[in-house]
Amino acid sequence: MELNESTRHLINVAAAAAADKLGINPVAILVGERLVYSDAFLIVSAESSRQVQAIVKAIIDEVEAAGGPRPRIEGREELAWVLMDFGDFVVHVQLDEQREFYALERLWADCPRLELAEVELAR
């Protein structure tokens, strides 16, 4: 499945924003062949609820600044697993324990990965 350039760019913006807040191991998975509601997932983890909150805020701010939509958000109260739906892609920010337990990468292991742009991650 091929992503449009705008979506690819916004996923990289989100990954860079997460990296700026010390998000751990960002992984982008192309799920569009299997799902009708999203083309890709970006999964990133954090060591604390406070870090989850900082990553979520940074991603929202940076994606909007890059011309992306305001996301629908779930899980913002608990700050253990926050899901941000930007339309064409969904961002999952999880505490380390949540990411290990739910193992989204294993669940979607048969889907291709999107190589995140090193230049944008290094901003």
GROMACS .gro file of N, CA, C and O in nm:
model
  492
    1MET      N    1   0.085  -0.118   0.000
    1MET     CA    2   0.000   0.000   0.000
    1MET      C    3   0.088   0.123   0.000
    1MET      O    4   0.183   0.131   0.076
    2GLU      N    5   0.057   0.216  -0.084
    2GLU     CA    6   0.136   0.339  -0.096
    2GLU      C    7   0.063   0.454  -0.028
    2GLU      O    8  -0.055   0.476  -0.052
    3LEU      N    9   0.134   0.524   0.059
    3LEU     CA   10   0.076   0.641   0.126
    3LEU      C   11   0.091   0.764   0.039
    3LEU      O   12   0.190   0.776  -0.035
    4ASN      N   13  -0.003   0.857   0.050
    4ASN     CA   14   0.016   0.982  -0.021
    4ASN      C   15   0.125   1.063   0.052
    4ASN      O   16   0.153   1.039   0.170
    5GLU      N   17   0.186   1.152  -0.018
    5GLU     CA   18   0.300   1.226   0.038
    5GLU      C   19   0.263   1.310   0.160
    5GLU      O   20   0.342   1.324   0.253
    6SER      N   21   0.144   1.365   0.161
    6SER     CA   22   0.100   1.446   0.275
    6SER      C   23   0.092   1.361   0.402
    6SER      O   24   0.141   1.401   0.508
    7THR      N   25   0.032   1.244   0.391
    7THR     CA   26   0.022   1.155   0.507
    7THR      C   27   0.159   1.108   0.551
    7THR      O   28   0.190   1.108   0.671
    8ARG      N   29   0.243   1.071   0.457
    8ARG     CA   30   0.380   1.028   0.489
    8ARG      C   31   0.454   1.140   0.564
    8ARG      O   32   0.520   1.116   0.665
    9HIS      N   33   0.440   1.263   0.516
    9HIS     CA   34   0.505   1.377   0.581
    9HIS      C   35   0.453   1.397   0.723
    9HIS      O   36   0.532   1.416   0.817
   10LEU      N   37   0.321   1.393   0.741
   10LEU     CA   38   0.264   1.415   0.874
   10LEU      C   39   0.303   1.304   0.972
   10LEU      O   40   0.325   1.331   1.091
   11ILE      N   41   0.314   1.181   0.925
   11ILE     CA   42   0.361   1.072   1.012
   11ILE      C   43   0.504   1.101   1.057
   11ILE      O   44   0.539   1.083   1.174
   12ASN      N   45   0.587   1.148   0.966
   12ASN     CA   46   0.725   1.181   1.003
   12ASN      C   47   0.731   1.301   1.097
   12ASN      O   48   0.814   1.305   1.188
   13VAL      N   49   0.642   1.397   1.079
   13VAL     CA   50   0.633   1.511   1.171
   13VAL      C   51   0.596   1.461   1.310
   13VAL      O   52   0.656   1.501   1.411
   14ALA      N   53   0.497   1.372   1.318
   14ALA     CA   54   0.455   1.316   1.446
   14ALA      C   55   0.568   1.237   1.511
   14ALA      O   56   0.592   1.248   1.632
   15ALA      N   57   0.639   1.157   1.434
   15ALA     CA   58   0.751   1.079   1.488
   15ALA      C   59   0.862   1.170   1.539
   15ALA      O   60   0.921   1.144   1.645
   16ALA      N   61   0.889   1.277   1.466
   16ALA     CA   62   0.991   1.373   1.509
   16ALA      C   63   0.950   1.443   1.638
   16ALA      O   64   1.032   1.463   1.729
   17ALA      N   65   0.823   1.479   1.648
   17ALA     CA   66   0.773   1.543   1.770
   17ALA      C   67   0.786   1.449   1.889
   17ALA      O   68   0.827   1.490   1.999
   18ALA      N   69   0.754   1.322   1.868
   18ALA     CA   70   0.769   1.223   1.976
   18ALA      C   71   0.915   1.207   2.015
   18ALA      O   72   0.949   1.202   2.133
   19ALA      N   73   1.003   1.203   1.916
   19ALA     CA   74   1.146   1.189   1.943
   19ALA      C   75   1.199   1.310   2.020
   19ALA      O   76   1.284   1.295   2.109
   20ASP      N   77   1.148   1.429   1.989
   20ASP     CA   78   1.189   1.550   2.060
   20ASP      C   79   1.155   1.542   2.209
   20ASP      O   80   1.222   1.605   2.291
   21LYS      N   81   1.052   1.467   2.243
   21LYS     CA   82   1.011   1.450   2.384
   21LYS      C   83   1.057   1.316   2.439
   21LYS      O   84   1.003   1.265   2.536
   22LEU      N   85   1.158   1.259   2.375
   22LEU     CA   86   1.223   1.134   2.417
   22LEU      C   87   1.131   1.013   2.410
   22LEU      O   88   1.144   0.918   2.489
   23GLY      N   89   1.040   1.015   2.313
   23GLY     CA   90   0.958   0.897   2.287
   23GLY      C   91   1.047   0.781   2.247
   23GLY      O   92   1.151   0.799   2.182
   24ILE      N   93   1.008   0.662   2.286
   24ILE     CA   94   1.091   0.544   2.267
   24ILE      C   95   1.042   0.461   2.148
   24ILE      O   96   0.924   0.431   2.136
   25ASN      N   97   1.136   0.426   2.062
   25ASN     CA   98   1.116   0.331   1.954
   25ASN      C   99   0.992   0.358   1.868
   25ASN      O  100   0.901   0.275   1.862
   26PRO      N  101   0.987   0.472   1.798
   26PRO     CA  102   0.872   0.495   1.710
   26PRO      C  103   0.872   0.397   1.593
   26PRO      O  104   0.975   0.373   1.531
   27VAL      N  105   0.755   0.339   1.567
   27VAL     CA  106   0.738   0.242   1.459
   27VAL      C  107   0.614   0.280   1.382
   27VAL      O  108   0.508   0.303   1.442
   28ALA      N  109   0.625   0.287   1.251
   28ALA     CA  110   0.510   0.316   1.165
   28ALA      C  111   0.474   0.190   1.086
   28ALA      O  112   0.560   0.129   1.023
   29ILE      N  113   0.347   0.153   1.093
   29ILE     CA  114   0.298   0.031   1.028
   29ILE      C  115   0.189   0.068   0.929
   29ILE      O  116   0.096   0.142   0.962
   30LEU      N  117   0.201   0.017   0.807
   30LEU     CA  118   0.101   0.043   0.703
   30LEU      C  119  -0.012  -0.058   0.716
   30LEU      O  120   0.005  -0.176   0.686
   31VAL      N  121  -0.127  -0.013   0.762
   31VAL     CA  122  -0.240  -0.101   0.789
   31VAL      C  123  -0.355  -0.083   0.690
   31VAL      O  124  -0.459  -0.147   0.703
   32GLY      N  125  -0.336   0.000   0.591
   32GLY     CA  126  -0.443   0.033   0.496
   32GLY      C  127  -0.496  -0.084   0.416
   32GLY      O  128  -0.612  -0.083   0.373
   33GLU      N  129  -0.416  -0.187   0.395
   33GLU     CA  130  -0.463  -0.305   0.322
   33GLU      C  131  -0.562  -0.386   0.406
   33GLU      O  132  -0.641  -0.462   0.353
   34ARG      N  133  -0.556  -0.370   0.538
   34ARG     CA  134  -0.639  -0.450   0.629
   34ARG      C  135  -0.752  -0.370   0.694
   34ARG      O  136  -0.847  -0.429   0.743
   35LEU      N  137  -0.738  -0.237   0.699
   35LEU     CA  138  -0.837  -0.153   0.766
   35LEU      C  139  -0.895  -0.051   0.668
   35LEU      O  140  -0.825  -0.002   0.581
   36VAL      N  141  -1.020  -0.016   0.689
   36VAL     CA  142  -1.081   0.085   0.605
   36VAL      C  143  -1.072   0.224   0.666
   36VAL      O  144  -1.086   0.324   0.597
   37TYR      N  145  -1.047   0.233   0.796
   37TYR     CA  146  -1.051   0.362   0.864
   37TYR      C  147  -0.916   0.429   0.880
   37TYR      O  148  -0.909   0.543   0.926
   38SER      N  149  -0.807   0.364   0.844
   38SER     CA  150  -0.675   0.424   0.861
   38SER      C  151  -0.577   0.363   0.762
   38SER      O  152  -0.586   0.244   0.729
   39ASP      N  153  -0.480   0.444   0.719
   39ASP     CA  154  -0.375   0.394   0.631
   39ASP      C  155  -0.253   0.347   0.708
   39ASP      O  156  -0.179   0.261   0.661
   40ALA      N  157  -0.229   0.407   0.826
   40ALA     CA  158  -0.107   0.374   0.900
   40ALA      C  159  -0.125   0.397   1.049
   40ALA      O  160  -0.209   0.477   1.091
   41PHE      N  161  -0.046   0.325   1.126
   41PHE     CA  162  -0.034   0.345   1.271
   41PHE      C  163   0.107   0.392   1.299
   41PHE      O  164   0.203   0.338   1.242
   42LEU      N  165   0.120   0.488   1.388
   42LEU     CA  166   0.250   0.523   1.445
   42LEU      C  167   0.242   0.484   1.591
   42LEU      O  168   0.150   0.526   1.662
   43ILE      N  169   0.334   0.401   1.636
   43ILE     CA  170   0.337   0.354   1.775
   43ILE      C  171   0.465   0.405   1.839
   43ILE      O  172   0.574   0.391   1.782
   44VAL      N  173   0.450   0.464   1.957
   44VAL     CA  174   0.566   0.513   2.032
   44VAL      C  175   0.538   0.491   2.180
   44VAL      O  176   0.423   0.493   2.222
   45SER      N  177   0.642   0.467   2.256
   45SER     CA  178   0.620   0.446   2.399
   45SER      C  179   0.695   0.548   2.482
   45SER      O  180   0.782   0.620   2.433
   46ALA      N  181   0.657   0.552   2.611
   46ALA     CA  182   0.712   0.648   2.706
   46ALA      C  183   0.731   0.578   2.840
   46ALA      O  184   0.667   0.477   2.868
   47GLU      N  185   0.815   0.636   2.923
   47GLU     CA  186   0.846   0.575   3.052
   47GLU      C  187   0.753   0.617   3.165
   47GLU      O  188   0.748   0.551   3.268
   48SER      N  189   0.678   0.726   3.146
   48SER     CA  190   0.590   0.775   3.252
   48SER      C  191   0.467   0.842   3.193
   48SER      O  192   0.467   0.882   3.076
   49SER      N  193   0.365   0.858   3.277
   49SER     CA  194   0.243   0.927   3.234
   49SER      C  195   0.273   1.071   3.193
   49SER      O  196   0.216   1.122   3.096
   50ARG      N  197   0.360   1.135   3.267
   50ARG     CA  198   0.398   1.273   3.235
   50ARG      C  199   0.462   1.281   3.096
   50ARG      O  200   0.436   1.372   3.019
   51GLN      N  201   0.545   1.182   3.064
   51GLN     CA  202   0.608   1.180   2.933
   51GLN      C  203   0.505   1.151   2.824
   51GLN      O  204   0.511   1.210   2.716
   52VAL      N  205   0.410   1.062   2.851
   52VAL     CA  206   0.301   1.038   2.755
   52VAL      C  207   0.231   1.170   2.725
   52VAL      O  208   0.208   1.205   2.609
   53GLN      N  209   0.198   1.245   2.829
   53GLN     CA  210   0.130   1.373   2.812
   53GLN      C  211   0.213   1.470   2.728
   53GLN      O  212   0.159   1.536   2.638
   54ALA      N  213   0.342   1.478   2.753
   54ALA     CA  214   0.429   1.569   2.677
   54ALA      C  215   0.438   1.527   2.531
   54ALA      O  216   0.435   1.612   2.441
   55ILE      N  217   0.448   1.397   2.506
   55ILE     CA  218   0.456   1.348   2.369
   55ILE      C  219   0.327   1.378   2.294
   55ILE      O  220   0.329   1.425   2.180
   56VAL      N  221   0.213   1.351   2.357
   56VAL     CA  222   0.083   1.377   2.294
   56VAL      C  223   0.070   1.524   2.257
   56VAL      O  224   0.033   1.558   2.144
   57LYS      N  225   0.101   1.612   2.350
   57LYS     CA  226   0.091   1.756   2.323
   57LYS      C  227   0.183   1.797   2.207
   57LYS      O  228   0.143   1.871   2.118
   58ALA      N  229   0.307   1.748   2.210
   58ALA     CA  230   0.403   1.783   2.104
   58ALA      C  231   0.354   1.734   1.968
   58ALA      O  232   0.364   1.807   1.868
   59ILE      N  233   0.303   1.613   1.962
   59ILE     CA  234   0.254   1.560   1.834
   59ILE      C  235   0.137   1.643   1.782
   59ILE      O  236   0.135   1.682   1.665
   60ILE      N  237   0.042   1.673   1.867
   60ILE     CA  238  -0.073   1.754   1.825
   60ILE      C  239  -0.026   1.890   1.773
   60ILE      O  240  -0.066   1.933   1.664
   61ASP      N  241   0.060   1.957   1.849
   61ASP     CA  242   0.108   2.090   1.810
   61ASP      C  243   0.183   2.086   1.677
   61ASP      O  244   0.159   2.170   1.589
   62GLU      N  245   0.272   1.989   1.661
   62GLU     CA  246   0.356   1.983   1.540
   62GLU      C  247   0.277   1.941   1.417
   62GLU      O  248   0.298   1.995   1.308
   63VAL      N  249   0.186   1.846   1.432
   63VAL     CA  250   0.106   1.803   1.317
   63VAL      C  251   0.015   1.917   1.272
   63VAL      O  252   0.003   1.944   1.152
   64GLU      N  253  -0.046   1.987   1.367
   64GLU     CA  254  -0.130   2.102   1.330
   64GLU      C  255  -0.047   2.212   1.264
   64GLU      O  256  -0.090   2.272   1.165
   65ALA      N  257   0.073   2.239   1.317
   65ALA     CA  258   0.161   2.341   1.258
   65ALA      C  259   0.202   2.304   1.115
   65ALA      O  260   0.226   2.393   1.032
   66ALA      N  261   0.206   2.174   1.086
   66ALA     CA  262   0.243   2.128   0.952
   66ALA      C  263   0.121   2.119   0.859
   66ALA      O  264   0.133   2.071   0.747
   67GLY      N  265   0.006   2.165   0.907
   67GLY     CA  266  -0.113   2.167   0.823
   67GLY      C  267  -0.204   2.046   0.839
   67GLY      O  268  -0.300   2.031   0.764
   68GLY      N  269  -0.174   1.961   0.936
   68GLY     CA  270  -0.257   1.843   0.959
   68GLY      C  271  -0.382   1.876   1.038
   68GLY      O  272  -0.395   1.984   1.095
   69PRO      N  273  -0.475   1.782   1.044
   69PRO     CA  274  -0.601   1.804   1.115
   69PRO      C  275  -0.585   1.792   1.266
   69PRO      O  276  -0.489   1.735   1.316
   70ARG      N  277  -0.681   1.844   1.338
   70ARG     CA  278  -0.687   1.824   1.483
   70ARG      C  279  -0.738   1.681   1.506
   70ARG      O  280  -0.836   1.640   1.446
   71PRO      N  281  -0.672   1.604   1.591
   71PRO     CA  282  -0.712   1.464   1.605
   71PRO      C  283  -0.829   1.443   1.701
   71PRO      O  284  -0.855   1.526   1.788
   72ARG      N  285  -0.895   1.331   1.684
   72ARG     CA  286  -0.985   1.279   1.788
   72ARG      C  287  -0.896   1.202   1.883
   72ARG      O  288  -0.806   1.129   1.840
   73ILE      N  289  -0.920   1.218   2.013
   73ILE     CA  290  -0.828   1.162   2.113
   73ILE      C  291  -0.905   1.074   2.211
   73ILE      O  292  -1.011   1.112   2.259
   74GLU      N  293  -0.846   0.959   2.243
   74GLU     CA  294  -0.898   0.868   2.345
   74GLU      C  295  -0.786   0.839   2.444
   74GLU      O  296  -0.670   0.828   2.404
   75GLY      N  297  -0.820   0.825   2.571
   75GLY     CA  298  -0.723   0.783   2.672
   75GLY      C  299  -0.645   0.894   2.738
   75GLY      O  300  -0.551   0.868   2.812
   76ARG      N  301  -0.684   1.017   2.712
   76ARG     CA  302  -0.608   1.130   2.765
   76ARG      C  303  -0.620   1.142   2.917
   76ARG      O  304  -0.534   1.202   2.981
   77GLU      N  305  -0.725   1.087   2.974
   77GLU     CA  306  -0.744   1.096   3.119
   77GLU      C  307  -0.648   1.002   3.193
   77GLU      O  308  -0.590   1.039   3.294
   78GLU      N  309  -0.634   0.880   3.143
   78GLU     CA  310  -0.552   0.780   3.210
   78GLU      C  311  -0.403   0.797   3.181
   78GLU      O  312  -0.319   0.761   3.263
   79LEU      N  313  -0.369   0.842   3.062
   79LEU     CA  314  -0.231   0.862   3.019
   79LEU      C  315  -0.146   0.735   3.024
   79LEU      O  316  -0.027   0.739   3.051
   80ALA      N  317  -0.210   0.621   2.999
   80ALA     CA  318  -0.136   0.496   2.988
   80ALA      C  319  -0.126   0.454   2.841
   80ALA      O  320  -0.025   0.399   2.798
   81TRP      N  321  -0.232   0.483   2.766
   81TRP     CA  322  -0.236   0.455   2.622
   81TRP      C  323  -0.326   0.562   2.562
   81TRP      O  324  -0.447   0.561   2.580
   82VAL      N  325  -0.266   0.654   2.492
   82VAL     CA  326  -0.341   0.761   2.427
   82VAL      C  327  -0.343   0.733   2.277
   82VAL      O  328  -0.239   0.709   2.216
   83LEU      N  329  -0.463   0.734   2.222
   83LEU     CA  330  -0.483   0.710   2.080
   83LEU      C  331  -0.525   0.842   2.016
   83LEU      O  332  -0.620   0.904   2.063
   84MET      N  333  -0.453   0.884   1.913
   84MET     CA  334  -0.486   1.007   1.841
   84MET      C  335  -0.518   0.972   1.696
   84MET      O  336  -0.432   0.922   1.624
   85ASP      N  337  -0.642   0.998   1.655
   85ASP     CA  338  -0.687   0.966   1.521
   85ASP      C  339  -0.682   1.092   1.435
   85ASP      O  340  -0.761   1.184   1.453
   86PHE      N  341  -0.586   1.094   1.343
   86PHE     CA  342  -0.570   1.207   1.253
   86PHE      C  343  -0.640   1.185   1.119
   86PHE      O  344  -0.618   1.258   1.024
   87GLY      N  345  -0.721   1.082   1.110
   87GLY     CA  346  -0.792   1.053   0.985
   87GLY      C  347  -0.718   0.948   0.905
   87GLY      O  348  -0.750   0.830   0.912
   88ASP      N  349  -0.617   0.988   0.831
   88ASP     CA  350  -0.541   0.894   0.748
   88ASP      C  351  -0.444   0.809   0.829
   88ASP      O  352  -0.399   0.705   0.782
   89PHE      N  353  -0.410   0.854   0.949
   89PHE     CA  354  -0.321   0.775   1.034
   89PHE      C  355  -0.361   0.792   1.180
   89PHE      O  356  -0.426   0.888   1.218
   90VAL      N  357  -0.323   0.692   1.260
   90VAL     CA  358  -0.354   0.689   1.402
   90VAL      C  359  -0.222   0.677   1.478
   90VAL      O  360  -0.136   0.597   1.442
   91VAL      N  361  -0.208   0.758   1.582
   91VAL     CA  362  -0.089   0.753   1.666
   91VAL      C  363  -0.127   0.689   1.799
   91VAL      O  364  -0.225   0.730   1.863
   92HIS      N  365  -0.048   0.590   1.841
   92HIS     CA  366  -0.064   0.525   1.971
   92HIS      C  367   0.057   0.564   2.055
   92HIS      O  368   0.170   0.530   2.020
   93VAL      N  369   0.034   0.634   2.165
   93VAL     CA  370   0.140   0.666   2.260
   93VAL      C  371   0.110   0.584   2.385
   93VAL      O  372   0.005   0.603   2.448
   94GLN      N  373   0.201   0.493   2.418
   94GLN     CA  374   0.175   0.398   2.526
   94GLN      C  375   0.288   0.400   2.629
   94GLN      O  376   0.404   0.419   2.593
   95LEU      N  377   0.250   0.375   2.753
   95LEU     CA  378   0.353   0.346   2.853
   95LEU      C  379   0.423   0.218   2.811
   95LEU      O  380   0.364   0.132   2.745
   96ASP      N  381   0.549   0.204   2.850
   96ASP     CA  382   0.626   0.084   2.814
   96ASP      C  383   0.550  -0.044   2.844
   96ASP      O  384   0.546  -0.136   2.762
   97GLU      N  385   0.489  -0.050   2.964
   97GLU     CA  386   0.418  -0.172   3.005
   97GLU      C  387   0.299  -0.201   2.913
   97GLU      O  388   0.272  -0.317   2.881
   98GLN      N  389   0.226  -0.097   2.874
   98GLN     CA  390   0.111  -0.114   2.785
   98GLN      C  391   0.157  -0.163   2.648
   98GLN      O  392   0.096  -0.253   2.589
   99ARG      N  393   0.264  -0.105   2.599
   99ARG     CA  394   0.314  -0.145   2.468
   99ARG      C  395   0.360  -0.290   2.469
   99ARG      O  396   0.332  -0.365   2.375
  100GLU      N  397   0.428  -0.330   2.574
  100GLU     CA  398   0.473  -0.469   2.584
  100GLU      C  399   0.354  -0.565   2.597
  100GLU      O  400   0.349  -0.668   2.530
  101PHE      N  401   0.256  -0.531   2.679
  101PHE     CA  402   0.142  -0.618   2.703
  101PHE      C  403   0.055  -0.635   2.578
  101PHE      O  404   0.017  -0.746   2.541
  102TYR      N  405   0.020  -0.523   2.512
  102TYR     CA  406  -0.071  -0.530   2.398
  102TYR      C  407  -0.001  -0.564   2.267
  102TYR      O  408  -0.065  -0.610   2.173
  103ALA      N  409   0.128  -0.540   2.259
  103ALA     CA  410   0.214  -0.584   2.147
  103ALA      C  411   0.152  -0.557   2.009
  103ALA      O  412   0.136  -0.649   1.929
  104LEU      N  413   0.120  -0.432   1.983
  104LEU     CA  414   0.060  -0.398   1.854
  104LEU      C  415   0.149  -0.435   1.737
  104LEU      O  416   0.100  -0.474   1.630
  105GLU      N  417   0.281  -0.425   1.754
  105GLU     CA  418   0.372  -0.462   1.644
  105GLU      C  419   0.357  -0.610   1.608
  105GLU      O  420   0.363  -0.646   1.491
  106ARG      N  421   0.337  -0.695   1.708
  106ARG     CA  422   0.318  -0.839   1.680
  106ARG      C  423   0.180  -0.862   1.619
  106ARG      O  424   0.164  -0.945   1.529
  107LEU      N  425   0.080  -0.791   1.669
  107LEU     CA  426  -0.055  -0.805   1.616
  107LEU      C  427  -0.060  -0.770   1.468
  107LEU      O  428  -0.130  -0.835   1.390
  108TRP      N  429   0.016  -0.669   1.427
  108TRP     CA  430   0.018  -0.623   1.288
  108TRP      C  431   0.147  -0.664   1.217
  108TRP      O  432   0.190  -0.600   1.121
  109ALA      N  433   0.209  -0.774   1.260
  109ALA     CA  434   0.339  -0.817   1.206
  109ALA      C  435   0.334  -0.848   1.057
  109ALA      O  436   0.437  -0.837   0.989
  110ASP      N  437   0.218  -0.885   1.005
  110ASP     CA  438   0.210  -0.918   0.862
  110ASP      C  439   0.191  -0.794   0.774
  110ASP      O  440   0.185  -0.806   0.651
  111CYS      N  441   0.186  -0.676   0.833
  111CYS     CA  442   0.175  -0.551   0.757
  111CYS      C  443   0.312  -0.489   0.738
  111CYS      O  444   0.398  -0.499   0.826
  112PRO      N  445   0.333  -0.423   0.625
  112PRO     CA  446   0.464  -0.360   0.602
  112PRO      C  447   0.488  -0.242   0.695
  112PRO      O  448   0.394  -0.178   0.744
  113ARG      N  449   0.613  -0.214   0.719
  113ARG     CA  450   0.654  -0.099   0.800
  113ARG      C  451   0.688   0.017   0.708
  113ARG      O  452   0.733  -0.001   0.596
  114LEU      N  453   0.666   0.136   0.759
  114LEU     CA  454   0.704   0.258   0.688
  114LEU      C  455   0.837   0.306   0.745
  114LEU      O  456   0.849   0.323   0.867
  115GLU      N  457   0.934   0.323   0.660
  115GLU     CA  458   1.063   0.375   0.704
  115GLU      C  459   1.046   0.522   0.740
  115GLU      O  460   1.002   0.602   0.658
  116LEU      N  461   1.078   0.557   0.864
  116LEU     CA  462   1.066   0.695   0.908
  116LEU      C  463   1.187   0.775   0.859
  116LEU      O  464   1.300   0.725   0.862
  117ALA      N  465   1.163   0.897   0.815
  117ALA     CA  466   1.268   0.979   0.756
  117ALA      C  467   1.368   1.023   0.863
  117ALA      O  468   1.332   1.092   0.957
  118GLU      N  469   1.492   0.983   0.846
  118GLU     CA  470   1.598   1.017   0.941
  118GLU      C  471   1.617   1.168   0.950
  118GLU      O  472   1.638   1.221   1.058
  119VAL      N  473   1.608   1.239   0.840
  119VAL     CA  474   1.628   1.384   0.840
  119VAL      C  475   1.524   1.451   0.929
  119VAL      O  476   1.556   1.537   1.010
  120GLU      N  477   1.399   1.410   0.916
  120GLU     CA  478   1.293   1.472   0.996
  120GLU      C  479   1.304   1.432   1.141
  120GLU      O  480   1.274   1.509   1.229
  121LEU      N  481   1.349   1.309   1.169
  121LEU     CA  482   1.364   1.266   1.306
  121LEU      C  483   1.477   1.341   1.376
  121LEU      O  484   1.474   1.362   1.495
  122ALA      N  485   1.575   1.386   1.301
  122ALA     CA  486   1.692   1.453   1.358
  122ALA      C  487   1.671   1.603   1.376
  122ALA      O  488   1.757   1.670   1.429
  123ARG      N  489   1.559   1.656   1.328
  123ARG     CA  490   1.532   1.799   1.329
  123ARG      C  491   1.618   1.873   1.423
  123ARG      O  492   1.620   1.907   1.525
   0.00000   0.00000   0.00000
